[in-house]
Amino acid sequence: MMAAVICLGGRAAAAAAASSRSACAFASSGPRRLQRRRSGAFAPRPLYSSSVSKSNEEEDGGGGEGGGAERLRDNYSSLLSDGSSVAVVGGGLAGLSAAHHLLRKAAERDMGLKVTVFDREDGPGVGGASSVAGGLLHPFSPRGTLLHNGSRALASSNVLLERSLLHRPDAVLRNRLYRVALTEKNAVQLRTTAEKYPQWAKWLDPQDVEGRTGARNTLGGLELGGGCRVIHVPTYLRGLWEDCVDTADMSERDSEARWVHVPHSNEGEGEGAADGIAWRERLAEYDAAILSAGSGLFRDCVLPPAPPEEGMEEGDDSWTGLPVDLVRGQSVELSVRPDDGDDDGDDGDGDGGGDPTPSEAVLCGKYVAPLPDRDAILIGATHEFQSEPLSPQLVADDLRARTSDLAPGPWSDGEVRAVTEGYRVQSRRGPRGRLPIAGRAPVEVRESVHENSWLFTGLSSRGLIYHGVYGDALTDLMMGMCDEGGEEGENPTPEGFPDLYWWMRGGSK
């Protein structure tokens, strides 16, 4: 058998280049001002000055009192009301979730609301990390533990998905996916998952795993269903935006959903500018702004740099002030022989057929996922902190080494026909793992971008599972549908999200 080869000539090369450009489109323009570690990796950023110290956090058990809460509550401006207008910067998973929730809640409350999405592309599902995501929707960590708010998050994402499917019924590729174990420890963990969460997880022995997925040399794994799905994210985003437009059009009040294409910044146009226009100037006409552009918030300098901390040189403006890291992810599209088996999204109780190139989604650290094009699969993703990207050959070599047992047929007989690339904003680990950054923006952002600005970023590889529920929570805040906060100094938070502002107290690592 011959190994999979890099074959990017002719139309394939053009497709790969277009895919790579598309994936990085929103992140690649503007000045690069990322502080680097000595190794060349992107360095951690300190919080804005509104964060509390670690000692304060330990003393109050991570509660709301301290500088962060006080600064957050400064100028807590008017909530949205009938006739309000909202700008959403970034039309990926976070931005469209927020836009959809706002329009739906406005309609339910008989309010008129105008939502404008600003994006580097001329339509949804084209650029940014969201457009090249693997599309695996499930609520579990690699160890099989249920993520924080995992059950609620899965339900919320499926609500949005059902709205998208009204317009794009082909957005769901599978109604199941598989997480496999390669170590005894992980096999024990996943068996426990199947016992604790039978509504989503079913344990399979190694023979069943191979028969259904083609993955070899496993110690068994989970079949995940009950709302766990494989989604073609670009198609899903297009359907979700179309539902935003329909929701606005059907409103009896003066509502609107509008997409504005913002051309790329050019060198010399200045920080915080897009198409030569500063974001503060562009957003001035709106009553509120949601900053949800992922890596574009940092690489395009939409957010202001945080004030220097001790040990930083004066004038060093490369710090973003949030507990995040920018991580490059590259994936490969591998050509395969189309599976003759069942791919109609049923419950997967059949024997899977044992085809050499089955098109099921499998994950174990990395992932293998089907694509709408039945003669290709997506394998990803690298996790790159260094400033220069890996070459296509190194990407293929790295992913082959890590997934050859998950997709033995495609790696043996297929060709790498495209390499996609995107930047993820990865939040640091907090007390409940990696959670999105969502809520009212710190005062530094409000003073430089918009006085009523909100953040929704840091979804990283959990964008599909968290974009719905945290978009719902954020828009509850904006609409005034939240707890008022008990003790003096606490932030208003949506019901069920007392730790929404974890990122104002400092991320760990």
C-alpha positions as MATLAB code, in Angstrom:
seq = 'MMAAVICLGGRAAAAAAASSRSACAFASSGPRRLQRRRSGAFAPRPLYSSSVSKSNEEEDGGGGEGGGAERLRDNYSSLLSDGSSVAVVGGGLAGLSAAHHLLRKAAERDMGLKVTVFDREDGPGVGGASSVAGGLLHPFSPRGTLLHNGSRALASSNVLLERSLLHRPDAVLRNRLYRVALTEKNAVQLRTTAEKYPQWAKWLDPQDVEGRTGARNTLGGLELGGGCRVIHVPTYLRGLWEDCVDTADMSERDSEARWVHVPHSNEGEGEGAADGIAWRERLAEYDAAILSAGSGLFRDCVLPPAPPEEGMEEGDDSWTGLPVDLVRGQSVELSVRPDDGDDDGDDGDGDGGGDPTPSEAVLCGKYVAPLPDRDAILIGATHEFQSEPLSPQLVADDLRARTSDLAPGPWSDGEVRAVTEGYRVQSRRGPRGRLPIAGRAPVEVRESVHENSWLFTGLSSRGLIYHGVYGDALTDLMMGMCDEGGEEGENPTPEGFPDLYWWMRGGSK';
ca = [
       0.000    0.000    0.000;
       1.174    3.507   -0.638;
       1.016    6.249    1.931;
      -1.236    9.261    1.527;
       0.527   11.940   -0.483;
       0.335   15.694   -0.609;
      -1.347   16.459   -3.900;
      -2.048   20.170   -4.156;
      -1.449   20.877   -7.801;
      -3.834   22.565  -10.200;
      -7.377   23.079   -8.975;
      -6.586   21.278   -5.723;
      -3.825   23.762   -4.969;
      -6.143   26.639   -5.742;
      -8.821   25.148   -3.507;
      -6.323   24.667   -0.696;
      -5.060   28.210   -1.028;
      -8.587   29.594   -1.097;
      -9.536   27.471    1.899;
      -6.503   28.658    3.838;
      -7.154   32.268    2.913;
     -10.787   31.896    3.856;
      -9.988   30.316    7.181;
      -7.587   33.095    8.140;
      -9.412   35.927    6.431;
     -10.741   37.572    9.531;
      -7.611   36.934   11.538;
      -4.827   37.695    9.105;
      -5.144   41.395    8.488;
      -3.979   44.243   10.656;
      -0.791   44.681   12.669;
       0.546   41.662   14.517;
       1.198   42.743   18.071;
       1.432   39.480   19.973;
       4.018   39.244   22.722;
       5.989   36.010   22.410;
       7.597   33.663   24.854;
      11.299   32.959   24.513;
      10.442   29.827   22.581;
       8.602   31.885   19.996;
       5.117   30.934   21.185;
       2.446   33.502   21.891;
       2.707   34.631   25.508;
      -0.033   34.782   28.133;
      -1.729   38.146   28.543;
      -2.541   39.751   31.880;
      -6.035   40.892   32.723;
      -7.126   44.474   32.425;
      -6.631   46.541   35.537;
     -10.209   45.722   36.544;
      -9.205   42.229   37.659;
      -8.819   41.321   41.301;
      -5.601   39.944   42.702;
      -5.138   36.259   43.403;
      -5.108   36.929   47.123;
      -8.469   38.673   46.931;
      -9.859   35.798   44.898;
      -8.714   33.286   47.481;
     -10.060   35.332   50.373;
     -13.566   35.668   48.985;
     -13.660   32.217   47.394;
     -13.664   33.634   43.873;
     -16.769   35.704   44.571;
     -17.769   39.009   43.076;
     -16.240   41.508   45.497;
     -13.083   43.362   44.584;
     -11.796   45.692   41.900;
     -13.100   43.631   38.991;
     -16.724   43.787   40.055;
     -16.508   47.462   40.991;
     -15.011   48.462   37.663;
     -17.463   46.262   35.764;
     -20.409   47.975   37.395;
     -19.184   51.465   36.491;
     -21.537   53.122   34.016;
     -23.695   50.017   33.652;
     -25.549   51.648   30.815;
     -29.108   51.388   29.653;
     -30.383   47.960   28.717;
     -31.820   47.299   25.290;
     -35.318   48.559   24.700;
     -37.824   48.929   21.878;
     -36.064   50.390   18.847;
     -32.508   49.677   20.032;
     -29.751   48.924   17.555;
     -26.923   46.455   18.183;
     -23.679   45.972   16.279;
     -22.166   42.480   16.306;
     -18.491   42.426   15.306;
     -17.854   38.964   13.879;
     -20.270   36.610   12.156;
     -19.024   33.231   13.352;
     -20.548   30.887   15.911;
     -20.457   33.414   18.755;
     -21.696   36.385   16.757;
     -24.585   34.622   15.045;
     -25.694   32.954   18.266;
     -25.853   36.359   19.944;
     -27.643   37.915   16.974;
     -30.222   35.116   16.842;
     -30.913   35.198   20.572;
     -31.336   38.977   20.532;
     -33.789   38.938   17.635;
     -35.792   36.046   19.068;
     -36.047   37.619   22.525;
     -37.004   40.968   21.032;
     -39.811   39.303   19.076;
     -41.025   37.472   22.192;
     -41.119   40.756   24.117;
     -42.800   42.642   21.260;
     -39.759   44.866   20.799;
     -38.282   46.290   17.672;
     -34.543   45.583   17.376;
     -32.000   46.226   14.646;
     -28.992   43.924   14.545;
     -26.058   44.585   12.222;
     -23.305   41.984   11.834;
     -19.897   43.276   10.727;
     -17.617   40.656    9.224;
     -14.520   40.364    7.030;
     -16.431   38.162    4.607;
     -19.478   39.008    2.537;
     -21.587   36.252    4.087;
     -21.645   33.655    6.888;
     -19.689   30.410    6.859;
     -16.871   31.693    4.676;
     -13.979   32.865    6.853;
     -12.647   32.583   10.374;
     -12.050   29.591   12.626;
     -15.776   28.771   12.778;
     -15.880   28.025    9.059;
     -13.177   25.331    9.309;
     -14.327   23.705   12.557;
     -14.605   19.930   12.715;
     -18.301   20.149   13.565;
     -18.465   17.608   16.403;
     -21.243   18.559   18.820;
     -21.102   16.753   22.176;
     -20.892   17.702   25.889;
     -17.898   15.653   27.074;
     -14.238   16.234   27.845;
     -11.539   13.842   26.541;
     -11.766   12.009   29.878;
     -15.490   11.517   29.403;
     -16.563   13.952   32.105;
     -19.576   16.159   31.465;
     -18.493   19.713   30.684;
     -19.623   22.583   32.901;
     -23.219   23.341   31.880;
     -22.814   20.514   29.361;
     -26.410   19.251   29.375;
     -27.851   22.742   29.084;
     -25.294   23.638   26.418;
     -26.153   20.622   24.254;
     -29.845   21.435   24.411;
     -29.244   25.102   23.584;
     -27.020   24.322   20.598;
     -29.632   21.900   19.274;
     -32.321   24.587   19.506;
     -30.237   26.835   17.254;
     -29.454   23.915   14.979;
     -33.136   23.116   14.517;
     -33.734   26.728   13.482;
     -30.917   26.486   10.952;
     -32.251   23.202    9.583;
     -35.470   24.950    8.568;
     -33.390   26.697    5.919;
     -30.451   24.330    5.397;
     -31.596   20.737    6.032;
     -28.208   19.397    4.927;
     -26.340   21.042    7.838;
     -26.372   17.803    9.884;
     -24.052   15.132    8.492;
     -24.523   12.490   11.199;
     -26.682   12.043   14.282;
     -23.908   10.186   16.084;
     -20.172   10.301   16.630;
     -17.585    8.142   18.332;
     -14.991    8.784   21.034;
     -12.461    5.953   21.291;
      -9.983    4.914   23.978;
      -6.346    4.127   23.237;
      -5.237    3.612   26.860;
      -6.554    1.461   29.688;
      -7.076    4.541   31.840;
      -9.195    6.255   29.199;
     -11.174    3.068   28.572;
     -12.132    2.984   32.269;
     -13.102    6.654   32.127;
     -15.296    6.185   29.048;
     -16.995    3.100   30.476;
     -17.913    5.213   33.479;
     -19.329    7.837   31.123;
     -21.578    5.236   29.489;
     -22.832    4.149   32.908;
     -23.505    7.684   34.145;
     -24.960    9.177   30.976;
     -26.816    6.446   29.042;
     -29.014    9.116   27.435;
     -26.005   10.147   25.339;
     -23.312    7.464   25.577;
     -23.196    3.767   24.720;
     -20.065    1.677   25.289;
     -18.750   -0.364   22.348;
     -16.089   -3.057   22.449;
     -13.082   -2.795   20.107;
     -14.643   -5.014   17.439;
     -17.784   -2.898   17.310;
     -15.714    0.281   17.136;
     -13.745   -1.043   14.178;
     -16.847   -2.360   12.453;
     -18.656    0.963   12.697;
     -15.811    3.399   12.199;
     -12.822    1.557   10.746;
     -10.676    2.686   13.693;
      -8.136    0.033   14.664;
      -6.121   -0.851   17.743;
      -8.576    0.780   20.134;
      -9.645   -0.474   23.547;
     -13.267    0.301   22.795;
     -15.138    3.573   22.838;
     -18.387    5.465   23.063;
     -21.102    5.946   20.516;
     -22.530    9.368   21.309;
     -26.103   10.209   20.325;
     -29.154   11.795   21.907;
     -28.447   15.173   20.353;
     -24.717   14.656   19.763;
     -24.217   15.331   16.080;
     -21.757   15.990   13.280;
     -22.453   19.357   11.702;
     -21.153   21.035    8.593;
     -20.524   24.341   10.302;
     -20.481   26.648    7.231;
     -23.894   25.322    6.152;
     -25.192   25.611    9.707;
     -24.071   29.248    9.962;
     -25.753   30.145    6.675;
     -29.008   28.620    7.875;
     -28.779   30.343   11.236;
     -28.260   33.729    9.607;
     -31.180   33.111    7.252;
     -33.317   32.432   10.318;
     -32.090   35.703   11.855;
     -33.278   37.529    8.753;
     -36.627   35.707    8.795;
     -37.126   36.442   12.508;
     -36.563   40.143   11.894;
     -38.739   40.218    8.771;
     -41.634   38.488   10.544;
     -41.577   40.866   13.490;
     -44.534   43.191   13.788;
     -42.180   45.821   15.147;
     -39.369   47.687   13.417;
     -36.715   44.955   13.414;
     -33.853   44.274   11.036;
     -31.006   41.820   10.514;
     -28.263   43.223    8.306;
     -24.867   41.883    7.246;
     -22.101   44.405    6.532;
     -18.960   43.303    4.745;
     -15.927   45.087    6.214;
     -12.954   44.898    3.818;
      -9.566   43.999    5.178;
      -7.395   46.549    6.891;
      -4.359   47.768    5.027;
      -0.992   48.563    6.539;
      -0.870   52.132    7.691;
      -4.575   52.501    8.371;
      -3.952   52.516   12.105;
      -4.832   50.416   15.076;
      -8.427   49.502   15.675;
      -9.315   50.437   12.105;
     -11.131   48.499    9.414;
     -11.411   49.796    5.871;
      -9.745   52.961    7.143;
     -12.476   53.607    9.703;
     -11.795   53.255   13.422;
     -14.134   50.847   15.177;
     -15.159   53.491   17.697;
     -16.319   55.699   14.844;
     -18.003   52.849   13.005;
     -19.957   51.682   16.043;
     -20.906   55.105   17.405;
     -24.420   55.063   15.920;
     -25.400   51.844   17.717;
     -26.885   51.499   21.187;
     -24.715   48.475   22.014;
     -21.881   46.471   20.499;
     -21.027   42.774   20.889;
     -17.360   42.052   20.178;
     -17.344   38.442   19.024;
     -14.820   38.310   16.205;
     -12.562   35.701   17.768;
      -8.916   36.212   16.885;
      -9.804   39.308   14.878;
     -10.478   41.148   18.128;
      -6.782   40.844   18.935;
      -4.980   40.553   15.621;
      -6.906   43.424   14.082;
      -6.613   45.492   17.269;
     -10.360   45.867   17.757;
      -9.689   45.574   21.482;
      -7.293   48.056   23.070;
      -4.061   46.802   24.618;
      -4.132   46.394   28.365;
      -2.069   48.749   30.518;
       1.485   47.503   31.140;
       2.018   45.451   34.249;
       5.123   45.197   36.405;
       8.052   43.932   34.359;
       6.665   45.180   31.041;
       8.333   47.970   29.138;
       6.410   51.216   28.942;
       4.703   51.509   25.586;
       4.517   47.757   25.026;
       0.998   47.555   23.612;
       1.059   43.915   22.593;
      -0.979   42.726   25.587;
      -4.667   42.038   25.174;
      -5.594   42.009   28.836;
      -7.697   38.830   28.766;
      -6.836   35.294   29.949;
      -6.545   33.871   26.449;
      -4.006   32.481   24.010;
      -4.245   32.495   20.226;
      -3.797   29.008   18.827;
      -3.392   28.175   15.164;
      -5.138   25.016   14.005;
      -4.512   23.342   10.657;
      -6.475   20.415    9.282;
      -6.286   18.300    6.151;
      -8.953   17.174    3.724;
      -8.218   13.619    2.632;
      -9.741   12.029   -0.417;
     -11.430    8.673    0.245;
     -13.449    6.057   -1.555;
     -17.138    6.825   -0.836;
     -18.669    4.636    1.843;
     -21.367    2.335    0.518;
     -22.821    2.048    4.000;
     -25.663    3.886    5.650;
     -25.148    7.644    6.073;
     -28.709    8.811    6.414;
     -28.307    9.864   10.052;
     -30.148    6.937   11.663;
     -29.368    5.672   15.147;
     -26.379    3.621   14.036;
     -27.620    0.299   15.343;
     -26.552   -1.501   12.201;
     -23.292   -3.354   11.915;
     -21.563   -0.529   10.039;
     -20.531   -2.746    7.153;
     -16.785   -2.677    7.866;
     -15.962   -0.630    4.759;
     -12.225    0.222    4.573;
     -13.059    3.918    4.446;
     -16.170    4.415    6.604;
     -17.281    8.010    6.935;
     -18.112    8.267   10.619;
     -16.782   10.922   12.967;
     -14.157    9.621   15.394;
     -12.212   11.544   18.014;
      -9.419   10.758   20.403;
      -7.349   13.883   20.939;
      -7.544   14.614   17.214;
     -10.612   13.974   15.079;
     -11.765   12.436   11.823;
     -14.985   13.903   10.460;
     -17.089   13.438    7.331;
     -17.674   16.243    4.858;
     -20.681   16.931    2.612;
     -18.522   15.757   -0.280;
     -18.680   11.981    0.212;
     -15.270   11.394   -1.342;
     -13.431   13.395    1.332;
     -12.965   13.505    5.089;
     -11.548   16.169    7.412;
      -8.747   15.294    9.846;
      -7.575   17.800   12.426;
      -6.357   19.745   14.011;
      -2.851   20.845   14.863;
      -2.355   22.934   17.983;
       0.261   25.549   17.098;
       1.462   28.359   19.347;
       4.552   29.268   17.317;
       4.518   32.374   15.137;
       5.189   30.597   11.833;
       2.724   27.934   10.629;
       3.743   24.369    9.974;
       4.213   23.558    6.303;
       1.514   21.458    4.582;
       3.852   18.452    4.620;
       4.540   18.816    8.350;
       0.817   19.226    9.031;
       0.098   16.011    7.159;
       2.950   14.180    8.895;
       1.811   15.323   12.348;
      -1.826   14.405   11.820;
      -0.954   11.083   10.190;
       1.144   10.112   13.202;
      -1.715   10.940   15.555;
      -4.686    9.568   13.598;
      -3.389    6.681   11.485;
      -5.315    4.202   13.645;
      -8.466    6.315   13.477;
      -8.477    6.473    9.656;
      -6.150    3.733    8.370;
      -7.793    3.422    4.956;
      -7.661    7.093    3.941;
      -4.078    7.524    5.159;
      -3.001    4.431    3.205;
      -4.803    5.083   -0.045;
      -5.931    8.707   -0.050;
      -4.480   12.053   -1.016;
      -4.271   15.263    0.939;
      -6.218   17.533   -1.321;
      -6.382   20.646    0.876;
      -5.006   22.116    4.096;
      -7.243   24.504    6.031;
      -6.133   26.947    8.694;
      -7.792   29.014   11.395;
      -6.930   30.813   14.621;
      -8.771   29.927   17.809;
      -9.032   32.137   20.866;
      -8.382   29.671   23.682;
      -9.313   30.747   27.180;
      -7.115   29.755   30.078;
      -8.289   27.100   32.483;
     -10.415   28.393   35.320;
     -12.004   26.568   38.250;
     -14.466   24.903   35.865;
     -12.128   24.275   32.954;
     -11.963   26.335   29.783;
     -15.042   28.528   29.553;
     -15.946   31.283   27.095;
     -15.359   34.927   27.864;
     -18.791   36.505   27.886;
     -20.283   39.531   29.581;
     -19.998   43.277   29.886;
     -16.673   44.523   28.573;
     -14.143   46.013   31.000;
     -14.062   49.773   31.329;
     -10.936   50.054   29.159;
     -12.805   48.502   26.242;
     -15.905   50.617   26.821;
     -13.829   53.780   26.822;
     -12.001   52.985   23.591;
     -14.479   50.965   21.483;
     -18.070   51.571   22.620;
     -19.498   52.716   25.932;
     -22.014   49.848   25.919;
     -19.813   47.038   24.599;
     -19.975   43.349   25.451;
     -17.519   40.496   24.924;
     -18.215   37.037   23.554;
     -15.023   35.200   22.656;
     -12.675   32.454   23.839;
     -14.831   29.545   22.678;
     -11.803   27.757   21.186;
     -12.450   24.113   20.295;
     -15.724   24.156   22.269;
     -17.455   26.641   20.022;
     -20.236   24.301   18.927;
     -21.163   23.142   22.415;
     -20.930   26.560   24.103;
     -21.992   29.118   21.491;
     -25.703   28.571   22.097;
     -25.921   28.582   25.871;
     -23.462   31.431   26.420;
     -25.052   33.468   23.656;
     -28.328   32.976   25.481;
     -26.768   34.052   28.795;
     -25.091   37.114   27.296;
     -28.253   38.358   25.642;
     -30.218   37.790   28.854;
     -27.823   40.268   30.438;
     -28.277   42.750   27.630;
     -32.061   42.493   27.805;
     -32.162   42.807   31.600;
     -33.321   39.214   32.066;
     -30.903   38.385   34.885;
     -30.328   38.171   38.623;
     -29.556   41.523   40.177;
     -26.664   40.204   42.272;
     -27.002   39.699   45.988;
     -24.079   41.207   47.870;
     -22.815   44.681   47.200;
     -20.141   44.521   44.519;
     -21.532   41.464   42.756;
     -22.277   41.574   39.047;
     -25.729   40.939   37.635;
     -25.650   37.447   36.112;
     -28.116   35.313   34.155;
     -29.862   32.551   36.062;
     -27.610   29.509   36.300;
     -24.407   31.442   35.513;
     -23.061   32.776   38.815;
     -19.514   32.330   37.515;
     -20.040   34.055   34.175;
     -17.365   36.628   34.996;
     -14.663   34.131   35.931;
     -12.363   35.868   33.455;
     -12.500   39.142   35.405;
     -10.872   37.352   38.351;
      -7.980   35.897   36.451;
      -7.445   32.736   34.426;
      -4.939   30.192   35.598;
      -3.164   28.463   32.761;
];
